[in-house]
Short mmCIF file of C-alpha atoms in Angstrom, two decimals:
data_model
loop_
_atom_site.label_atom_id
_atom_site.label_comp_id
_atom_site.label_asym_id
_atom_site.label_seq_id
_atom_site.Cartn_x
_atom_site.Cartn_y
_atom_site.Cartn_z
CA UNK A 1 19.53 -0.64 -10.94
CA UNK A 2 19.61 2.30 -13.34
CA UNK A 3 22.79 1.29 -15.15
CA UNK A 4 21.21 -1.86 -16.56
CA UNK A 5 17.58 -0.76 -17.02
CA UNK A 6 15.58 2.40 -17.63
CA UNK A 7 14.50 4.18 -14.47
CA UNK A 8 10.81 3.60 -15.17
CA UNK A 9 10.86 -0.19 -15.22
CA UNK A 10 9.79 -0.57 -11.63
CA UNK A 11 10.20 0.37 -7.99
CA UNK A 12 12.85 -1.30 -5.90
CA UNK A 13 10.51 -2.00 -3.05
CA UNK A 14 8.66 -4.91 -1.55
CA UNK A 15 5.37 -3.81 -3.08
CA UNK A 16 6.42 -5.67 -6.22
CA UNK A 17 7.58 -8.77 -4.40
CA UNK A 18 4.86 -9.90 -1.99
CA UNK A 19 1.32 -11.08 -2.64
CA UNK A 20 -0.76 -10.00 0.34
CA UNK A 21 -1.83 -6.91 2.27
CA UNK A 22 -0.71 -6.96 5.87
CA UNK A 23 0.79 -4.65 8.46
CA UNK A 24 4.36 -5.56 9.30
CA UNK A 25 5.20 -6.44 12.86
CA UNK A 26 7.26 -4.02 14.94
CA UNK A 27 10.37 -6.15 14.45
CA UNK A 28 9.88 -6.13 10.68
CA UNK A 29 9.05 -2.47 10.26
CA UNK A 30 11.46 -0.97 12.75
CA UNK A 31 11.14 2.80 12.81
CA UNK A 32 8.08 3.16 10.54
CA UNK A 33 5.03 0.98 9.94
CA UNK A 34 4.95 -0.88 6.67
CA UNK A 35 2.03 -2.55 4.89
CA UNK A 36 2.61 -4.71 1.85
CA UNK A 37 0.78 -4.28 -1.44
CA UNK A 38 -2.18 -6.36 -2.49
CA UNK A 39 -0.36 -8.47 -5.08
CA UNK A 40 2.82 -8.60 -7.09
CA UNK A 41 1.71 -5.91 -9.54
CA UNK A 42 4.25 -3.06 -9.24
CA UNK A 43 1.70 -0.68 -10.75
CA UNK A 44 0.12 -0.29 -7.30
CA UNK A 45 3.15 1.78 -6.28
CA UNK A 46 4.17 2.97 -2.82
CA UNK A 47 2.62 5.47 -0.42
CA UNK A 48 5.10 7.33 1.80
CA UNK A 49 3.55 9.17 4.74
CA UNK A 50 5.44 11.79 6.77
CA UNK A 51 5.70 15.54 7.25
CA UNK A 52 5.99 16.49 3.57
CA UNK A 53 7.92 19.61 2.51
CA UNK A 54 5.94 21.20 -0.31
CA UNK A 55 6.38 24.35 -2.33
CA UNK A 56 3.38 25.77 -0.46
CA UNK A 57 4.52 24.79 3.05
CA UNK A 58 4.64 21.73 5.30
CA UNK A 59 2.05 19.03 4.72
CA UNK A 60 1.45 17.58 8.17
CA UNK A 61 -0.05 14.08 8.19
CA UNK A 62 0.48 14.02 4.43
CA UNK A 63 1.43 11.28 2.00
CA UNK A 64 3.01 10.96 -1.43
CA UNK A 65 2.15 8.19 -3.87
CA UNK A 66 5.11 7.00 -5.94
CA UNK A 67 4.00 5.44 -9.21
CA UNK A 68 5.62 2.39 -10.81
CA UNK A 69 7.05 4.57 -13.60
CA UNK A 70 9.00 6.77 -11.17
CA UNK A 71 6.69 9.77 -11.08
CA UNK A 72 4.58 11.23 -8.28
CA UNK A 73 0.95 10.13 -8.54
CA UNK A 74 -0.65 11.98 -5.63
CA UNK A 75 0.20 14.46 -2.87
CA UNK A 76 -2.59 14.85 -0.34
CA UNK A 77 -3.57 14.02 3.20
CA UNK A 78 -2.71 10.46 4.16
CA UNK A 79 -6.35 9.35 4.31
CA UNK A 80 -7.10 10.80 0.88
CA UNK A 81 -4.09 9.14 -0.77
CA UNK A 82 -4.85 5.82 0.97
CA UNK A 83 -8.42 5.99 -0.32
CA UNK A 84 -7.28 6.75 -3.88
CA UNK A 85 -4.67 3.96 -3.90
CA UNK A 86 -6.03 1.21 -1.61
CA UNK A 87 -3.85 -1.51 -3.14
CA UNK A 88 -0.52 0.30 -2.82
CA UNK A 89 2.19 -0.56 -0.32
CA UNK A 90 2.40 1.91 2.56
CA UNK A 91 5.44 3.19 4.45
CA UNK A 92 3.87 5.15 7.31
CA UNK A 93 6.36 7.43 9.06
CA UNK A 94 3.92 10.05 10.28
CA UNK A 95 5.20 11.84 13.35
CA UNK A 96 8.62 10.24 12.90
CA UNK A 97 10.06 11.52 9.63
CA UNK A 98 10.16 14.36 7.13
CA UNK A 99 9.98 13.87 3.36
CA UNK A 100 11.55 16.31 0.92
CA UNK A 101 12.43 16.50 -2.73
CA UNK A 102 16.08 15.58 -3.11
CA UNK A 103 18.49 18.50 -3.11
CA UNK A 104 19.51 19.80 -6.52
CA UNK A 105 23.19 20.73 -6.58
CA UNK A 106 23.08 23.33 -9.33
CA UNK A 107 26.85 23.71 -9.69
CA UNK A 108 29.57 21.12 -9.25
CA UNK A 109 32.66 19.90 -11.10
CA UNK A 110 32.17 16.12 -10.82
CA UNK A 111 35.27 15.27 -12.83
CA UNK A 112 37.48 17.10 -10.29
CA UNK A 113 35.54 16.77 -7.06
CA UNK A 114 37.27 13.69 -5.70
CA UNK A 115 40.24 15.67 -4.36
CA UNK A 116 40.95 17.43 -1.07
CA UNK A 117 41.88 21.14 -0.97
CA UNK A 118 45.43 22.13 -1.88
CA UNK A 119 47.72 22.96 1.04
CA UNK A 120 48.18 26.51 -0.36
CA UNK A 121 44.46 27.29 -0.36
CA UNK A 122 43.93 30.70 1.27
CA UNK A 123 41.45 33.61 0.94
CA UNK A 124 44.01 35.90 -0.68
CA UNK A 125 42.83 36.02 -4.28
CA UNK A 126 40.99 38.88 -5.99
CA UNK A 127 40.04 37.01 -9.16
CA UNK A 128 39.85 33.35 -10.16
CA UNK A 129 42.65 33.75 -12.72
CA UNK A 130 45.09 34.55 -9.91
CA UNK A 131 44.85 31.08 -8.38
CA UNK A 132 44.35 29.31 -11.69
CA UNK A 133 47.52 30.73 -13.28
CA UNK A 134 49.55 32.07 -10.35
CA UNK A 135 49.21 35.69 -11.48
CA UNK A 136 50.26 38.91 -9.66
CA UNK A 137 52.56 37.01 -7.36
CA UNK A 138 49.85 34.73 -5.97
CA UNK A 139 50.35 31.01 -5.40
CA UNK A 140 48.89 28.86 -8.17
CA UNK A 141 46.41 26.21 -7.06
CA UNK A 142 46.70 23.37 -9.58
CA UNK A 143 43.42 21.74 -10.53
CA UNK A 144 43.18 17.98 -9.97
CA UNK A 145 43.43 15.72 -13.00
CA UNK A 146 39.88 15.39 -14.36
CA UNK A 147 38.35 11.91 -14.16
CA UNK A 148 35.76 11.13 -16.82
CA UNK A 149 33.76 7.93 -16.79
CA UNK A 150 34.70 5.34 -19.41
CA UNK A 151 32.86 1.99 -19.45
CA UNK A 152 35.34 -0.75 -18.59
CA UNK A 153 37.90 1.97 -17.87
CA UNK A 154 40.33 2.24 -14.97
CA UNK A 155 38.53 0.94 -11.89
CA UNK A 156 40.11 3.40 -9.44
CA UNK A 157 38.89 6.39 -11.45
CA UNK A 158 35.42 4.96 -11.73
CA UNK A 159 35.40 4.28 -7.99
CA UNK A 160 36.46 7.87 -7.31
CA UNK A 161 33.46 9.11 -9.29
CA UNK A 162 31.10 6.68 -7.57
CA UNK A 163 32.43 7.80 -4.17
CA UNK A 164 31.93 11.45 -5.15
CA UNK A 165 28.30 10.86 -6.09
CA UNK A 166 27.60 8.67 -3.05
CA UNK A 167 29.02 11.45 -0.86
CA UNK A 168 26.53 13.90 -2.31
CA UNK A 169 23.72 11.35 -2.14
CA UNK A 170 24.37 10.83 1.58
CA UNK A 171 24.26 14.62 1.97
CA UNK A 172 20.72 14.79 0.55
CA UNK A 173 21.38 15.51 -3.13
CA UNK A 174 19.67 13.48 -5.83
CA UNK A 175 20.81 15.72 -8.73
CA UNK A 176 24.22 17.14 -9.61
CA UNK A 177 24.79 19.64 -12.44
CA UNK A 178 28.26 19.76 -13.94
CA UNK A 179 30.50 18.13 -16.51
CA UNK A 180 31.36 14.53 -15.66
CA UNK A 181 30.02 12.04 -13.17
CA UNK A 182 29.10 8.40 -13.50
CA UNK A 183 25.85 6.71 -14.58
CA UNK A 184 23.73 4.98 -11.99
CA UNK A 185 24.18 6.83 -8.70
CA UNK A 186 22.63 10.32 -8.70
CA UNK A 187 20.80 12.16 -11.45
CA UNK A 188 23.35 14.03 -13.62
CA UNK A 189 22.74 17.22 -15.58
CA UNK A 190 25.09 18.49 -18.29
CA UNK A 191 25.42 19.08 -22.02
CA UNK A 192 25.64 16.19 -24.46
CA UNK A 193 29.08 16.83 -25.94
CA UNK A 194 31.27 13.74 -25.40
CA UNK A 195 30.67 10.14 -26.47
CA UNK A 196 28.64 8.53 -23.74
CA UNK A 197 27.06 11.75 -22.50
CA UNK A 198 23.61 10.66 -23.63
CA UNK A 199 23.87 7.72 -21.25
CA UNK A 200 25.20 9.92 -18.44
CA UNK A 201 23.06 13.05 -18.35
CA UNK A 202 19.37 12.66 -17.52
CA UNK A 203 18.70 16.28 -18.47
CA UNK A 204 20.69 18.90 -20.36
CA UNK A 205 21.97 22.27 -19.19
CA UNK A 206 24.80 24.35 -20.60
CA UNK A 207 27.16 24.34 -17.62
CA UNK A 208 29.75 26.43 -19.46
CA UNK A 209 32.69 27.20 -17.23
CA UNK A 210 33.80 30.67 -18.38
CA UNK A 211 31.48 32.34 -20.89
CA UNK A 212 33.76 35.11 -22.20
CA UNK A 213 37.39 34.14 -21.70
CA UNK A 214 39.59 31.61 -19.93
CA UNK A 215 42.01 34.43 -19.03
CA UNK A 216 39.69 37.31 -18.21
CA UNK A 217 42.11 39.11 -15.90
CA UNK A 218 44.66 39.49 -18.68
CA UNK A 219 42.12 40.12 -21.44
CA UNK A 220 40.50 42.99 -19.51
CA UNK A 221 43.73 44.48 -18.18
CA UNK A 222 43.76 47.34 -20.70
CA UNK A 223 40.08 48.07 -20.22
CA UNK A 224 40.49 48.08 -16.43
CA UNK A 225 43.44 50.50 -16.79
CA UNK A 226 41.14 53.03 -18.46
CA UNK A 227 41.51 51.83 -22.03
CA UNK A 228 38.77 50.99 -24.53
CA UNK A 229 36.16 48.36 -23.78
CA UNK A 230 37.34 44.92 -24.81
CA UNK A 231 35.20 43.28 -27.48
CA UNK A 232 35.02 39.53 -26.93
CA UNK A 233 34.14 37.21 -29.78
CA UNK A 234 30.42 36.37 -29.97
CA UNK A 235 29.44 33.42 -27.84
CA UNK A 236 28.98 30.32 -29.95
CA UNK A 237 25.82 29.12 -28.26
CA UNK A 238 22.94 30.40 -30.36
CA UNK A 239 21.96 26.78 -31.09
CA UNK A 240 21.74 25.90 -27.38
CA UNK A 241 18.61 27.82 -26.44
CA UNK A 242 17.02 24.54 -25.34
CA UNK A 243 19.42 24.38 -22.38
CA UNK A 244 19.72 26.70 -19.41
CA UNK A 245 22.94 28.73 -19.43
CA UNK A 246 24.71 28.21 -16.07
CA UNK A 247 28.05 30.02 -16.23
CA UNK A 248 30.85 31.21 -13.90
CA UNK A 249 30.49 34.99 -13.76
CA UNK A 250 31.89 37.64 -11.41
CA UNK A 251 34.14 35.14 -9.63
CA UNK A 252 36.37 37.52 -7.71
CA UNK A 253 36.16 40.20 -5.08
CA UNK A 254 33.51 42.87 -5.34
CA UNK A 255 36.09 45.53 -6.14
CA UNK A 256 37.82 43.59 -8.89
CA UNK A 257 37.37 45.25 -12.27
CA UNK A 258 37.64 42.07 -14.36
CA UNK A 259 35.02 40.31 -12.25
CA UNK A 260 32.76 43.34 -12.53
CA UNK A 261 33.27 43.36 -16.28
CA UNK A 262 32.03 39.81 -16.53
CA UNK A 263 28.89 40.62 -14.55
CA UNK A 264 27.92 43.51 -16.82
CA UNK A 265 28.46 41.52 -19.98
CA UNK A 266 26.50 38.54 -18.70
CA UNK A 267 23.54 40.69 -17.69
CA UNK A 268 23.60 42.31 -21.12
CA UNK A 269 23.49 38.84 -22.63
CA UNK A 270 20.58 37.80 -20.38
CA UNK A 271 18.54 40.71 -21.68
CA UNK A 272 18.02 38.63 -24.84
CA UNK A 273 15.61 36.49 -22.77
CA UNK A 274 15.68 33.52 -25.16
CA UNK A 275 16.69 30.94 -22.54
CA UNK A 276 17.14 30.43 -18.80
CA UNK A 277 20.17 32.29 -17.40
CA UNK A 278 21.94 31.51 -14.14
CA UNK A 279 25.02 33.24 -12.73
CA UNK A 280 27.39 30.99 -10.78
CA UNK A 281 29.28 32.66 -7.90
CA UNK A 282 28.49 36.29 -8.83
CA UNK A 283 30.50 37.64 -5.90
CA UNK A 284 31.29 40.89 -7.74
CA UNK A 285 27.64 41.95 -7.87
CA UNK A 286 25.93 45.07 -6.56
CA UNK A 287 22.36 46.08 -5.61
CA UNK A 288 21.94 47.48 -9.13
CA UNK A 289 22.98 44.12 -10.56
CA UNK A 290 20.48 42.35 -8.32
CA UNK A 291 17.72 44.58 -9.60
CA UNK A 292 18.68 43.70 -13.19
CA UNK A 293 18.88 40.01 -12.29
CA UNK A 294 15.37 40.04 -10.87
CA UNK A 295 14.02 41.90 -13.91
CA UNK A 296 15.80 39.55 -16.35
CA UNK A 297 15.01 36.40 -14.41
CA UNK A 298 18.66 35.52 -13.72
CA UNK A 299 19.16 33.07 -10.86
CA UNK A 300 22.21 33.52 -8.62
CA UNK A 301 23.91 30.19 -7.85
CA UNK A 302 25.63 30.75 -4.51
CA UNK A 303 28.62 28.75 -3.19
CA UNK A 304 29.61 30.60 -0.01
CA UNK A 305 32.29 28.19 1.23
CA UNK A 306 34.29 28.32 -1.99
CA UNK A 307 33.84 32.09 -2.18
CA UNK A 308 35.16 32.60 1.34
CA UNK A 309 37.98 30.06 1.03
CA UNK A 310 39.37 31.68 -2.13
CA UNK A 311 38.37 35.35 -2.01
CA UNK A 312 37.59 36.06 1.63
CA UNK A 313 34.12 37.37 0.80
CA UNK A 314 30.86 36.30 -0.76
CA UNK A 315 27.78 37.93 -2.26
CA UNK A 316 25.98 40.89 -0.69
CA UNK A 317 23.29 38.58 0.66
CA UNK A 318 21.25 41.30 2.33
CA UNK A 319 21.01 43.32 -0.89
CA UNK A 320 20.25 40.25 -3.00
CA UNK A 321 17.39 39.25 -0.72
CA UNK A 322 16.10 42.82 -0.61
CA UNK A 323 15.92 42.82 -4.40
CA UNK A 324 14.17 39.43 -4.31
CA UNK A 325 16.80 37.71 -6.43
CA UNK A 326 16.18 34.00 -6.82
CA UNK A 327 19.12 32.25 -5.15
CA UNK A 328 20.15 28.62 -5.51
CA UNK A 329 22.84 27.02 -3.38
CA UNK A 330 25.58 24.70 -4.65
CA UNK A 331 28.84 23.12 -3.52
CA UNK A 332 31.21 24.16 -6.38
CA UNK A 333 33.84 21.42 -5.90
CA UNK A 334 35.76 19.65 -3.18
CA UNK A 335 39.11 21.49 -3.70
CA UNK A 336 37.59 24.70 -2.28
CA UNK A 337 33.90 24.08 -1.60
CA UNK A 338 31.70 21.93 0.59
CA UNK A 339 31.78 18.15 0.49
CA UNK A 340 27.97 17.94 0.37
CA UNK A 341 24.90 20.15 0.24
CA UNK A 342 24.18 20.07 3.97
CA UNK A 343 27.70 21.35 4.65
CA UNK A 344 27.12 24.13 2.11
CA UNK A 345 23.92 25.06 3.93
CA UNK A 346 25.82 25.13 7.21
CA UNK A 347 28.36 27.55 5.74
CA UNK A 348 25.57 29.67 4.25
CA UNK A 349 23.95 29.88 7.68
CA UNK A 350 27.23 31.11 9.19
CA UNK A 351 27.75 33.62 6.37
CA UNK A 352 24.23 34.99 6.78
CA UNK A 353 24.63 35.33 10.55
CA UNK A 354 27.96 37.12 10.10
CA UNK A 355 26.29 39.57 7.71
CA UNK A 356 23.44 40.17 10.15
CA UNK A 357 20.92 38.53 7.82
CA UNK A 358 18.10 36.40 9.20
CA UNK A 359 18.07 33.53 6.73
CA UNK A 360 15.45 30.95 7.65
CA UNK A 361 15.82 27.21 7.17
CA UNK A 362 12.82 27.31 4.87
CA UNK A 363 14.57 29.86 2.64
CA UNK A 364 17.71 27.72 2.58
CA UNK A 365 15.66 24.63 1.75
CA UNK A 366 14.11 26.45 -1.21
CA UNK A 367 17.60 27.43 -2.38
CA UNK A 368 18.60 23.76 -2.31
CA UNK A 369 15.49 22.41 -4.07
CA UNK A 370 13.01 24.42 -6.15
CA UNK A 371 15.26 27.42 -6.79
CA UNK A 372 18.11 25.15 -7.86
CA UNK A 373 15.88 23.21 -10.25
CA UNK A 374 14.70 26.53 -11.70
CA UNK A 375 18.33 27.61 -12.21
CA UNK A 376 18.77 24.57 -14.46
CA UNK A 377 15.47 25.03 -16.27
CA UNK A 378 14.17 21.81 -14.72
CA UNK A 379 11.41 23.03 -12.42
CA UNK A 380 8.91 21.01 -14.45
CA UNK A 381 10.76 17.79 -13.71
CA UNK A 382 12.51 17.88 -10.30
CA UNK A 383 13.01 20.01 -7.20
CA UNK A 384 9.43 19.94 -5.89
CA UNK A 385 7.02 17.31 -4.63
CA UNK A 386 4.18 17.73 -7.10
CA UNK A 387 1.99 15.38 -9.09
CA UNK A 388 3.64 14.40 -12.37
CA UNK A 389 7.21 15.30 -11.38
CA UNK A 390 9.95 12.73 -10.94
CA UNK A 391 9.91 10.90 -7.60
CA UNK A 392 13.31 12.07 -6.34
CA UNK A 393 12.69 11.94 -2.60
CA UNK A 394 14.63 12.00 0.67
CA UNK A 395 13.16 10.65 3.91
CA UNK A 396 14.94 11.39 7.21
CA UNK A 397 14.18 10.75 10.85
CA UNK A 398 12.69 13.76 12.57
CA UNK A 399 11.85 14.81 16.09
CA UNK A 400 12.30 18.51 15.32
CA UNK A 401 9.48 21.04 15.41
CA UNK A 402 11.06 22.67 12.38
CA UNK A 403 11.08 20.04 9.59
CA UNK A 404 13.10 22.31 7.27
CA UNK A 405 15.88 22.49 9.85
CA UNK A 406 15.77 18.75 10.33
CA UNK A 407 16.08 18.04 6.61
CA UNK A 408 19.00 20.45 6.25
CA UNK A 409 20.94 19.34 9.33
CA UNK A 410 20.38 15.57 9.26
CA UNK A 411 23.40 13.28 9.45
CA UNK A 412 23.95 10.31 7.18
CA UNK A 413 22.68 8.02 9.95
CA UNK A 414 19.36 9.90 9.92
CA UNK A 415 18.66 8.82 6.33
CA UNK A 416 15.73 6.42 6.21
CA UNK A 417 15.47 6.22 2.43
CA UNK A 418 16.30 8.04 -0.76
CA UNK A 419 14.55 7.43 -4.06
CA UNK A 420 15.55 8.56 -7.55
CA UNK A 421 12.88 8.03 -10.19
CA UNK A 422 10.99 6.03 -7.59
CA UNK A 423 13.86 3.57 -7.13
CA UNK A 424 15.47 3.09 -3.73
CA UNK A 425 19.14 4.11 -3.75
CA UNK A 426 19.66 4.45 0.02
CA UNK A 427 17.81 2.43 2.65
CA UNK A 428 18.16 2.37 6.41
CA UNK A 429 18.03 -0.98 8.21
CA UNK A 430 15.31 0.69 10.30
CA UNK A 431 12.90 0.30 7.36
CA UNK A 432 14.31 -2.89 5.85
CA UNK A 433 10.84 -4.32 5.29
CA UNK A 434 10.14 -1.62 2.71
CA UNK A 435 12.94 -2.56 0.31
CA UNK A 436 14.51 -5.83 -0.85
CA UNK A 437 17.68 -6.87 0.94
CA UNK A 438 19.24 -8.40 -2.18
CA UNK A 439 19.52 -5.01 -3.85
CA UNK A 440 21.21 -3.19 -0.97
CA UNK A 441 24.82 -3.38 0.23
CA UNK A 442 25.91 -2.50 3.75
CA UNK A 443 29.17 -0.57 3.97
CA UNK A 444 31.51 -0.25 6.94
CA UNK A 445 30.94 2.94 8.92
CA UNK A 446 27.79 3.82 6.99
CA UNK A 447 24.31 3.53 8.46
CA UNK A 448 22.11 3.37 5.34
CA UNK A 449 22.75 0.58 2.85
CA UNK A 450 23.54 1.50 -0.75
CA UNK A 451 21.08 -0.03 -3.19
CA UNK A 452 21.76 -1.09 -6.77
CA UNK A 453 25.16 0.58 -7.19
CA UNK A 454 28.19 -1.49 -6.23
CA UNK A 455 26.86 -4.75 -7.63
CA UNK A 456 26.61 -3.18 -11.08
CA UNK A 457 30.37 -2.72 -11.07
CA UNK A 458 30.99 -6.13 -9.56
CA UNK A 459 32.42 -4.61 -6.38
CA UNK A 460 32.04 -5.77 -2.81
CA UNK A 461 31.95 -2.97 -0.25
CA UNK A 462 35.53 -3.87 0.71
CA UNK A 463 36.72 -3.74 -2.89
CA UNK A 464 35.04 -0.38 -3.43
CA UNK A 465 36.61 1.05 -0.25
CA UNK A 466 40.04 -0.11 -1.43
CA UNK A 467 39.61 1.38 -4.91
CA UNK A 468 38.33 4.72 -3.59
CA UNK A 469 41.02 5.09 -0.93
CA UNK A 470 42.57 8.56 -0.97
CA UNK A 471 39.52 10.30 -2.44
CA UNK A 472 37.27 12.54 -0.36
CA UNK A 473 35.60 10.51 2.38
CA UNK A 474 31.90 9.67 2.14
CA UNK A 475 30.88 11.19 5.48
CA UNK A 476 33.97 12.73 7.13
CA UNK A 477 33.93 16.48 6.35
CA UNK A 478 36.94 17.50 8.42
CA UNK A 479 39.17 17.90 5.39
CA UNK A 480 36.99 20.38 3.51
CA UNK A 481 37.88 24.04 3.00
CA UNK A 482 37.16 26.33 5.95
CA UNK A 483 34.10 28.55 6.18
CA UNK A 484 35.29 31.75 7.87
CA UNK A 485 32.80 34.53 7.16
CA UNK A 486 33.72 37.98 8.36
CA UNK A 487 31.26 40.83 8.78
CA UNK A 488 31.70 43.58 6.19
CA UNK A 489 34.44 41.60 4.42
CA UNK A 490 33.40 42.79 0.93
CA UNK A 491 35.59 45.37 -0.72
CA UNK A 492 33.89 48.59 -1.85
#
């Protein structure tokens, strides 16, 4: 388990536990065929064969070799990988499953994302400051109390964070970017600022919430009334060029002056081109902004459900695609966004259809994987199945002619296995032979077992369920904010 040992100390799979090569019987292998490794040497790794979703297309009858150190060793046809690694264990799901890089959730608020939406949530706001502070006669939506992980801290808060990350893991995500989280479930991305952050964040990104002001609506009131341009203090981040800048910008309706003012200032900043820039939300953007974003390599991090639930509109998707803007997709947070990445994709599909945009499942998959990794400046580490990258992989059952659609619409009971750094973190009983039982815990109402998580906290599944009671459910999405796209909802 990753809390007690570095990720690269070995694979949690039977390849390191059994001494002979043999094909498992049907009763042992279940859904897929499994062949054990030659000996107990974990360096032989694991070969996973399926329809493989690659940056270049679908690899039919393909296989991926997962090395003992948690990286990808080979991506080729099954026969070629088997020839190159004859001693490795083999999980052969060809014709039965699709393998993808884990989804990269490029924008979340892990410390707050345990809570259900407020009863007053409605799409009546023109700018984020209206619901944050109750301005211009609008109802204030109080933010939940943030929960930050503290070793040996309050168990209920820790359990809420574990439940939040398990919820995303079951929805296909292996990486979450945002302040907070808990070590040992998914891969976390944030900036090392608090004590303990080095042990929490696998990679760094500057997930700054508001880059110019915490009260933009008030600060730009005079400017928006025709007064002089407001001069904000210089951003104190010149020493953070090593980290991608992923900031809330233009979070308000398209016609809102303050939101527009943020967009212009952020694009001016991105012209410096000294680091990776990504614009979170960016609802108040125009075709001219999209052109500048493409030219300045600014990724748009799109959270349609949260946009629609708060502001009644989202980005001009047709114009953004026409300008070839790189778009990543993300959940935002549970108080107004989707409970997992697959639900966010479902809302994005509805929003695109309402806008008359033909958005393919392949395009959506790229938004959830490679584009999202790029938004965080991590395309050289995660987000794609490529030799040398981290083995963050999701394997789901598939009988669909469109493997992208299957990966994006799978239910939690379709999960066969999920690996992070080559270690099994979810495992279906249908492939029990390919992972050790002692590391996986079955949970009531959940098909895949959870591997190497609850035992690190000394929790039984019943104890964990009791501690996490009242937080957002692991698989029940009925309480999430609505997704009600309306054609031509954007203000001029």
